[in-house]
PDB file of C-alpha atoms and ligand atoms in Angstrom:
ATOM      1  CA  UNK A   1     -18.034   9.088   7.563  1.00 89.00           C
ATOM      2  CA  UNK A   2     -16.206   7.487   4.674  1.00 94.00           C
ATOM      3  CA  UNK A   3     -13.224   5.345   5.632  1.00 97.00           C
ATOM      4  CA  UNK A   4      -9.819   5.152   3.938  1.00 98.00           C
ATOM      5  CA  UNK A   5      -7.501   2.180   3.669  1.00 98.00           C
ATOM      6  CA  UNK A   6      -3.941   3.251   4.581  1.00 98.00           C
ATOM      7  CA  UNK A   7      -0.587   1.483   4.392  1.00 98.00           C
ATOM      8  CA  UNK A   8       0.484   0.679   7.935  1.00 98.00           C
ATOM      9  CA  UNK A   9       4.034   1.943   7.366  1.00 98.00           C
ATOM     10  CA  UNK A  10       2.693   5.437   6.580  1.00 98.00           C
ATOM     11  CA  UNK A  11       1.130   5.421  10.039  1.00 98.00           C
ATOM     12  CA  UNK A  12       4.478   4.719  11.660  1.00 98.00           C
ATOM     13  CA  UNK A  13       4.145   0.963  12.081  1.00 98.00           C
ATOM     14  CA  UNK A  14       7.545  -0.688  11.779  1.00 98.00           C
ATOM     15  CA  UNK A  15       6.448  -3.231   9.206  1.00 98.00           C
ATOM     16  CA  UNK A  16       8.760  -2.523   6.274  1.00 98.00           C
ATOM     17  CA  UNK A  17      11.116  -5.168   4.953  1.00 97.00           C
ATOM     18  CA  UNK A  18      13.993  -3.465   6.791  1.00 98.00           C
ATOM     19  CA  UNK A  19      12.089  -3.207  10.061  1.00 98.00           C
ATOM     20  CA  UNK A  20      11.425   0.504   9.649  1.00 98.00           C
ATOM     21  CA  UNK A  21       8.419   2.674   8.894  1.00 98.00           C
ATOM     22  CA  UNK A  22       7.653   5.562   6.543  1.00 98.00           C
ATOM     23  CA  UNK A  23       5.635   7.736   8.882  1.00 98.00           C
ATOM     24  CA  UNK A  24       3.733  10.536   7.194  1.00 97.00           C
ATOM     25  CA  UNK A  25       3.028  13.572   9.342  1.00 96.00           C
ATOM     26  CA  UNK A  26       0.748  15.134   6.755  1.00 97.00           C
ATOM     27  CA  UNK A  27      -1.953  17.096   8.562  1.00 97.00           C
ATOM     28  CA  UNK A  28      -4.752  15.561   6.458  1.00 97.00           C
ATOM     29  CA  UNK A  29      -3.702  12.061   7.431  1.00 98.00           C
ATOM     30  CA  UNK A  30      -3.523  13.095  11.084  1.00 97.00           C
ATOM     31  CA  UNK A  31      -7.010  14.563  10.741  1.00 97.00           C
ATOM     32  CA  UNK A  32      -8.409  11.363   9.221  1.00 98.00           C
ATOM     33  CA  UNK A  33      -6.841   9.384  12.035  1.00 98.00           C
ATOM     34  CA  UNK A  34      -8.395  11.557  14.698  1.00 97.00           C
ATOM     35  CA  UNK A  35     -11.761  11.219  12.946  1.00 97.00           C
ATOM     36  CA  UNK A  36     -11.494   7.421  13.136  1.00 97.00           C
ATOM     37  CA  UNK A  37     -11.634   7.073   9.357  1.00 97.00           C
ATOM     38  CA  UNK A  38      -8.424   5.116   8.877  1.00 98.00           C
ATOM     39  CA  UNK A  39      -8.326   1.367   8.299  1.00 98.00           C
ATOM     40  CA  UNK A  40      -4.716   0.208   8.404  1.00 98.00           C
ATOM     41  CA  UNK A  41      -3.064  -2.732   6.692  1.00 98.00           C
ATOM     42  CA  UNK A  42       0.394  -3.940   5.764  1.00 98.00           C
ATOM     43  CA  UNK A  43      -0.452  -6.421   3.014  1.00 98.00           C
ATOM     44  CA  UNK A  44       2.898  -8.196   3.195  1.00 98.00           C
ATOM     45  CA  UNK A  45       2.673  -8.843   6.927  1.00 98.00           C
ATOM     46  CA  UNK A  46      -1.036  -9.691   6.629  1.00 98.00           C
ATOM     47  CA  UNK A  47      -0.103 -12.138   3.895  1.00 98.00           C
ATOM     48  CA  UNK A  48       2.244 -13.988   6.202  1.00 98.00           C
ATOM     49  CA  UNK A  49       5.667 -12.403   5.760  1.00 98.00           C
ATOM     50  CA  UNK A  50       7.876 -11.458   8.690  1.00 98.00           C
ATOM     51  CA  UNK A  51       9.577  -8.234   9.794  1.00 98.00           C
ATOM     52  CA  UNK A  52      12.301  -7.844   8.756  1.00 98.00           C
ATOM     53  CA  UNK A  53      12.147  -9.786   5.490  1.00 98.00           C
ATOM     54  CA  UNK A  54      14.241  -9.928   2.349  1.00 97.00           C
ATOM     55  CA  UNK A  55      13.431  -7.207  -0.202  1.00 97.00           C
ATOM     56  CA  UNK A  56      11.255  -8.433  -3.064  1.00 98.00           C
ATOM     57  CA  UNK A  57      10.326  -7.050  -6.464  1.00 98.00           C
ATOM     58  CA  UNK A  58       7.858  -8.002  -9.166  1.00 98.00           C
ATOM     59  CA  UNK A  59       9.306  -9.974 -12.037  1.00 97.00           C
ATOM     60  CA  UNK A  60       6.541 -10.427 -14.570  1.00 95.00           C
ATOM     61  CA  UNK A  61       3.565 -11.942 -12.795  1.00 95.00           C
ATOM     62  CA  UNK A  62       5.649 -13.191  -9.855  1.00 98.00           C
ATOM     63  CA  UNK A  63       7.185 -11.523  -6.814  1.00 98.00           C
ATOM     64  CA  UNK A  64      10.720 -12.677  -6.103  1.00 98.00           C
ATOM     65  CA  UNK A  65      13.168 -11.862  -3.303  1.00 98.00           C
ATOM     66  CA  UNK A  66      16.685 -10.735  -3.980  1.00 95.00           C
ATOM     67  CA  UNK A  67      17.743 -14.289  -3.078  1.00 96.00           C
ATOM     68  CA  UNK A  68      15.410 -15.743  -5.712  1.00 98.00           C
ATOM     69  CA  UNK A  69      12.652 -16.990  -3.404  1.00 98.00           C
ATOM     70  CA  UNK A  70       9.159 -16.792  -4.893  1.00 98.00           C
ATOM     71  CA  UNK A  71       6.902 -14.940  -2.419  1.00 98.00           C
ATOM     72  CA  UNK A  72       4.013 -14.356  -4.815  1.00 98.00           C
ATOM     73  CA  UNK A  73       1.540 -16.335  -2.731  1.00 98.00           C
ATOM     74  CA  UNK A  74       2.107 -14.221   0.398  1.00 98.00           C
ATOM     75  CA  UNK A  75       1.701 -11.034  -1.636  1.00 98.00           C
ATOM     76  CA  UNK A  76      -1.525 -12.353  -3.138  1.00 98.00           C
ATOM     77  CA  UNK A  77      -2.809 -13.384   0.288  1.00 98.00           C
ATOM     78  CA  UNK A  78      -2.215  -9.839   1.508  1.00 98.00           C
ATOM     79  CA  UNK A  79      -4.109  -8.448  -1.459  1.00 98.00           C
ATOM     80  CA  UNK A  80      -7.088 -10.688  -0.682  1.00 98.00           C
ATOM     81  CA  UNK A  81      -7.121  -9.495   2.933  1.00 98.00           C
ATOM     82  CA  UNK A  82      -6.986  -5.876   1.746  1.00 98.00           C
ATOM     83  CA  UNK A  83      -9.893  -6.500  -0.607  1.00 98.00           C
ATOM     84  CA  UNK A  84     -11.878  -8.068   2.206  1.00 98.00           C
ATOM     85  CA  UNK A  85     -11.268  -5.013   4.395  1.00 98.00           C
ATOM     86  CA  UNK A  86     -12.410  -2.745   1.598  1.00 98.00           C
ATOM     87  CA  UNK A  87     -15.623  -4.698   1.194  1.00 98.00           C
ATOM     88  CA  UNK A  88     -16.198  -4.875   4.930  1.00 98.00           C
ATOM     89  CA  UNK A  89     -15.862  -1.107   5.390  1.00 98.00           C
ATOM     90  CA  UNK A  90     -17.252  -0.092   1.971  1.00 97.00           C
ATOM     91  CA  UNK A  91     -14.024   1.738   1.228  1.00 98.00           C
ATOM     92  CA  UNK A  92     -13.622   3.648  -2.041  1.00 97.00           C
ATOM     93  CA  UNK A  93     -10.248   5.293  -1.443  1.00 98.00           C
ATOM     94  CA  UNK A  94      -6.846   4.007  -0.400  1.00 98.00           C
ATOM     95  CA  UNK A  95      -3.639   5.811   0.572  1.00 98.00           C
ATOM     96  CA  UNK A  96      -0.794   3.403  -0.072  1.00 98.00           C
ATOM     97  CA  UNK A  97       2.995   3.708   0.032  1.00 98.00           C
ATOM     98  CA  UNK A  98       4.516   4.683  -3.303  1.00 98.00           C
ATOM     99  CA  UNK A  99       6.756   2.307  -5.268  1.00 98.00           C
ATOM    100  CA  UNK A 100       6.180  -0.763  -3.079  1.00 98.00           C
ATOM    101  CA  UNK A 101       5.746  -4.159  -4.781  1.00 98.00           C
ATOM    102  CA  UNK A 102       2.511  -4.458  -2.777  1.00 98.00           C
ATOM    103  CA  UNK A 103       1.319  -0.901  -2.314  1.00 98.00           C
ATOM    104  CA  UNK A 104       2.759   1.134  -5.217  1.00 98.00           C
ATOM    105  CA  UNK A 105      -0.029   2.790  -7.193  1.00 98.00           C
ATOM    106  CA  UNK A 106       1.816   4.292 -10.162  1.00 98.00           C
ATOM    107  CA  UNK A 107       5.331   2.846 -10.142  1.00 98.00           C
ATOM    108  CA  UNK A 108       7.157  -0.260  -8.976  1.00 98.00           C
ATOM    109  CA  UNK A 109      10.779  -1.368  -9.109  1.00 98.00           C
ATOM    110  CA  UNK A 110      11.691  -3.191 -12.280  1.00 98.00           C
ATOM    111  CA  UNK A 111      12.735  -6.509 -10.744  1.00 98.00           C
ATOM    112  CA  UNK A 112      16.476  -5.998 -11.145  1.00 98.00           C
ATOM    113  CA  UNK A 113      17.067  -4.750  -7.576  1.00 98.00           C
ATOM    114  CA  UNK A 114      18.935  -1.777  -9.011  1.00 98.00           C
ATOM    115  CA  UNK A 115      16.560   0.940  -7.816  1.00 97.00           C
ATOM    116  CA  UNK A 116      15.051   1.406 -11.281  1.00 98.00           C
ATOM    117  CA  UNK A 117      11.362   2.331 -11.296  1.00 98.00           C
ATOM    118  CA  UNK A 118       8.906   1.456 -14.037  1.00 98.00           C
ATOM    119  CA  UNK A 119       5.209   2.137 -14.546  1.00 98.00           C
ATOM    120  CA  UNK A 120       3.080  -0.438 -12.790  1.00 98.00           C
ATOM    121  CA  UNK A 121       1.155  -1.265  -9.667  1.00 98.00           C
ATOM    122  CA  UNK A 122       1.936  -3.348  -6.623  1.00 98.00           C
ATOM    123  CA  UNK A 123      -0.036  -6.530  -6.089  1.00 98.00           C
ATOM    124  CA  UNK A 124      -2.447  -5.037  -3.542  1.00 98.00           C
ATOM    125  CA  UNK A 125      -2.793  -1.703  -5.332  1.00 98.00           C
ATOM    126  CA  UNK A 126      -3.689  -3.582  -8.508  1.00 98.00           C
ATOM    127  CA  UNK A 127      -6.239  -5.795  -6.760  1.00 98.00           C
ATOM    128  CA  UNK A 128      -7.899  -2.789  -5.144  1.00 98.00           C
ATOM    129  CA  UNK A 129      -7.942  -0.807  -8.383  1.00 98.00           C
ATOM    130  CA  UNK A 130      -9.581  -3.746 -10.146  1.00 98.00           C
ATOM    131  CA  UNK A 131     -12.455  -3.690  -7.670  1.00 96.00           C
ATOM    132  CA  UNK A 132     -13.026   0.035  -8.080  1.00 98.00           C
ATOM    133  CA  UNK A 133     -10.964   1.529  -5.261  1.00 98.00           C
ATOM    134  CA  UNK A 134      -9.060   4.701  -6.177  1.00 98.00           C
ATOM    135  CA  UNK A 135      -5.514   4.351  -4.902  1.00 98.00           C
ATOM    136  CA  UNK A 136      -3.319   7.332  -3.986  1.00 98.00           C
ATOM    137  CA  UNK A 137       0.200   7.488  -2.583  1.00 98.00           C
ATOM    138  CA  UNK A 138       1.758   9.664   0.133  1.00 98.00           C
ATOM    139  CA  UNK A 139       2.666  12.335  -2.417  1.00 98.00           C
ATOM    140  CA  UNK A 140      -0.965  12.632  -3.525  1.00 98.00           C
ATOM    141  CA  UNK A 141      -2.684  13.251  -0.174  1.00 98.00           C
ATOM    142  CA  UNK A 142      -4.016  16.646  -1.261  1.00 97.00           C
ATOM    143  CA  UNK A 143      -5.651  15.087  -4.329  1.00 97.00           C
ATOM    144  CA  UNK A 144      -7.274  12.446  -2.145  1.00 98.00           C
ATOM    145  CA  UNK A 145      -8.435  15.078   0.362  1.00 97.00           C
ATOM    146  CA  UNK A 146     -10.288  16.925  -2.392  1.00 96.00           C
ATOM    147  CA  UNK A 147     -12.340  13.825  -3.114  1.00 95.00           C
ATOM    148  CA  UNK A 148     -13.263  12.978   0.444  1.00 90.00           C
ATOM    149  CA  UNK A 149     -16.475  14.218   1.952  1.00 67.00           C
TER     150      UNK A 149
HETATM  151  S1  SF4 B   1       3.602  -3.782   2.146  1.00 73.93           S
HETATM  152 FE1  SF4 B   1       2.782  -1.710   2.007  1.00 73.93          FE
HETATM  153  S2  SF4 B   1       2.203  -1.266   4.147  1.00 73.93           S
HETATM  154 FE2  SF4 B   1       3.598  -2.994   4.230  1.00 73.93          FE
HETATM  155  S3  SF4 B   1       5.620  -2.070   4.546  1.00 73.93           S
HETATM  156 FE3  SF4 B   1       5.345  -2.356   2.331  1.00 73.93          FE
HETATM  157  S4  SF4 B   1       4.554  -0.419   1.612  1.00 73.93           S
HETATM  158 FE4  SF4 B   1       4.246  -0.444   3.819  1.00 73.93          FE
END
């Protein structure tokens, strides 16, 4: 049965920058979990960042915290680990948290830390898309479900 890469915070893991989660109780996600199809990752934690951690946003090709620390390398490390998981499990679909600088598939924050969204992808979402994975967010679970066998 085809596996799906899922953001750990959507599964209730307290891995967000603020120490919280973004649990999704969507019945399709619960079904995929019970079927053993879910491969979980938090790219930022996998890449070496702690919980909690300072919020970060993309600024051009870099990822910078609100305090001005460059955390691009950790974000890239997380993306590499996600890509490795995808290859290992032959994954074609991912369900990632919307708007995250790692996981966002359609939008990201604009780098001004003012809550302004722009079109763009998080570092991991972009890396997965570039190797052929179709990335959905938690508001697009029904669309993903239609594609899954
Ligand atoms: S990096 Fe992705 S999985 Fe980790 S907390 Fe942020 S949105 Fe969730």
